[in-house]
Every structure is written in C-alpha cells, then in structure tokens.
CSV table of C-alpha atoms in Angstrom, one decimal:
chain,number,residue,atom,x,y,z
A,1,MET,CA,97.8,-49.5,23.3
A,2,LEU,CA,100.8,-51.8,23.2
A,3,ASN,CA,100.6,-52.9,26.8
A,4,LYS,CA,97.0,-54.0,26.7
A,5,GLU,CA,96.4,-57.7,26.5
A,6,ASN,CA,94.0,-57.4,23.6
A,7,PHE,CA,94.8,-57.3,19.9
A,8,ASP,CA,92.9,-54.1,19.1
A,9,PHE,CA,94.6,-51.1,17.5
A,10,SER,CA,93.5,-47.7,16.4
A,11,PHE,CA,95.6,-44.9,14.9
A,12,SER,CA,92.9,-42.2,14.9
A,13,GLY,CA,94.4,-40.6,18.0
A,14,LEU,CA,97.9,-40.6,16.6
A,15,LYS,CA,96.6,-39.3,13.3
A,16,THR,CA,94.7,-36.5,15.0
A,17,ALA,CA,97.7,-35.5,17.2
A,18,VAL,CA,100.0,-35.2,14.1
A,19,PHE,CA,97.3,-33.3,12.2
A,20,TYR,CA,96.9,-30.7,15.0
A,21,SER,CA,100.6,-30.4,15.6
A,22,VAL,CA,101.1,-29.2,12.0
A,23,LYS,CA,97.8,-27.5,11.3
A,24,ASP,CA,98.2,-23.9,10.2
A,25,LYS,CA,102.0,-24.2,10.4
A,26,LYS,CA,104.4,-23.8,7.6
A,27,ILE,CA,106.8,-26.7,7.7
A,28,ASN,CA,109.6,-27.5,5.4
A,29,LEU,CA,110.0,-30.7,3.4
A,30,SER,CA,112.6,-32.1,5.8
A,31,LEU,CA,110.2,-31.8,8.8
A,32,LYS,CA,107.3,-33.3,6.8
A,33,GLU,CA,109.5,-36.3,5.9
A,34,GLU,CA,110.6,-36.7,9.6
A,35,LEU,CA,107.0,-36.6,10.8
A,36,ALA,CA,105.9,-39.1,8.2
A,37,SER,CA,108.8,-41.4,9.1
A,38,GLU,CA,108.0,-41.2,12.8
A,39,PHE,CA,104.3,-41.8,12.1
A,40,GLU,CA,105.2,-44.9,10.1
A,41,ASP,CA,107.5,-46.1,12.8
A,42,ALA,CA,104.8,-45.8,15.4
A,43,VAL,CA,102.2,-47.6,13.3
A,44,ALA,CA,104.7,-50.4,12.3
A,45,GLU,CA,105.6,-50.9,15.9
A,46,VAL,CA,102.0,-51.5,17.0
A,47,LEU,CA,101.2,-53.8,14.1
A,48,ILE,CA,104.3,-55.9,14.5
A,49,LYS,CA,104.0,-56.2,18.3
A,50,LYS,CA,100.3,-57.0,18.2
A,51,THR,CA,100.9,-59.5,15.5
A,52,LEU,CA,103.7,-61.1,17.5
A,53,LYS,CA,101.5,-61.3,20.5
A,54,ALA,CA,98.8,-63.1,18.5
A,55,ILE,CA,101.4,-65.5,17.0
A,56,LYS,CA,102.6,-66.5,20.5
A,57,LYS,CA,99.1,-66.8,22.0
A,58,TYR,CA,97.6,-68.8,19.2
A,59,LYS,CA,100.7,-70.6,18.1
A,60,ILE,CA,100.3,-69.3,14.5
A,61,LYS,CA,102.5,-71.0,11.9
A,62,ASN,CA,101.2,-69.2,8.8
A,63,LEU,CA,100.7,-65.5,8.6
A,64,ILE,CA,99.1,-63.9,5.5
A,65,ILE,CA,99.5,-60.1,5.1
A,66,GLY,CA,97.1,-58.6,2.5
A,67,GLY,CA,95.3,-55.5,1.4
A,68,GLY,CA,96.8,-52.0,1.2
A,69,VAL,CA,98.9,-52.4,4.3
A,70,SER,CA,100.9,-55.1,2.5
A,71,ALA,CA,102.2,-52.6,0.0
A,72,ASN,CA,104.2,-50.8,2.7
A,73,ASN,CA,107.9,-51.6,2.3
A,74,ARG,CA,108.7,-51.1,5.9
A,75,LEU,CA,106.0,-53.5,7.0
A,76,ARG,CA,107.0,-56.1,4.4
A,77,LYS,CA,110.5,-56.0,5.7
A,78,GLU,CA,109.5,-56.2,9.3
A,79,PHE,CA,107.1,-59.2,8.7
A,80,LYS,CA,109.8,-61.0,6.7
A,81,ASN,CA,112.2,-60.4,9.7
A,82,LEU,CA,109.7,-62.0,11.9
A,83,GLU,CA,109.7,-65.0,9.7
A,84,LYS,CA,113.5,-65.2,10.1
A,85,GLU,CA,113.3,-64.9,13.9
A,86,LYS,CA,110.6,-67.5,14.3
A,87,GLU,CA,111.7,-70.7,12.7
A,88,THR,CA,108.1,-72.1,12.8
A,89,LEU,CA,106.5,-69.1,11.1
A,90,LYS,CA,105.9,-68.8,7.4
A,91,VAL,CA,104.9,-65.3,6.2
A,92,PHE,CA,103.0,-64.9,3.0
A,93,LEU,CA,103.0,-61.5,1.2
A,94,PRO,CA,101.3,-60.9,-2.2
A,95,ASN,CA,103.1,-59.6,-5.2
A,96,LYS,CA,103.1,-55.8,-4.8
A,97,LYS,CA,100.9,-55.4,-7.9
A,98,TYR,CA,98.1,-57.0,-5.9
A,99,THR,CA,98.5,-55.0,-2.7
A,100,GLY,CA,96.1,-52.1,-3.4
A,101,ASP,CA,92.8,-51.7,-1.6
A,102,ASN,CA,90.3,-52.4,-4.5
A,103,GLY,CA,87.8,-54.8,-5.8
A,104,LEU,CA,90.3,-56.9,-7.7
A,105,MET,CA,91.1,-59.0,-4.6
A,106,ILE,CA,87.4,-59.8,-3.9
C-alpha cells in the first residue's frame, strides 16, 4: 500500500490479520499492549507517508487534521513533527475536546 502512487489506504486487511492472529487465544495484557502498539505504528506510518506524498505532489501549505483520528496522540505528534520538518507547512489540529466523531462538528 505504501509503495503505490495513489493516496488510497485501507486497514481492513491489517485489522483482519490481527483479529485472526489472536482469535480464540488467551493472551496476556503485555501482548495485547504490544499488538495494539504495533497496529498503531502501522496505521500511523501509512497515514503520515501518504499525507507527505500528497503534500509534495500538490505543494500543500496548510494541512487540517480533523475527526476522530485527530484525537490520537501519536498522530498529533507525528503531524506536528511534519510541520517542523517542512518549513512551508502549517498543520492545524483541533482542541482535543472537539476531536470525537459526532454531530457536533457538522
């Protein structure tokens, strides 16, 4: 998915793979935390790299991150790091109290 030239992404395959790897298994909290962290790493990598690709292709100067994904601390940090790396880029993130997926933002 990362090496394709488009900006599409889907995590259903990853989600399914994780589900079936732990289905019907007793796993301890440590392993659950490790799996969750690795899942988050994989998703964050795709979102950041695809976003960076779009920034370069379309010469984006302002990036607005919204919705439920903007509540994720890891992604917030990564997008702010992008802003530091790209002097011409301004990243806008909402206050965390407005980051839920609900009708309030509509």
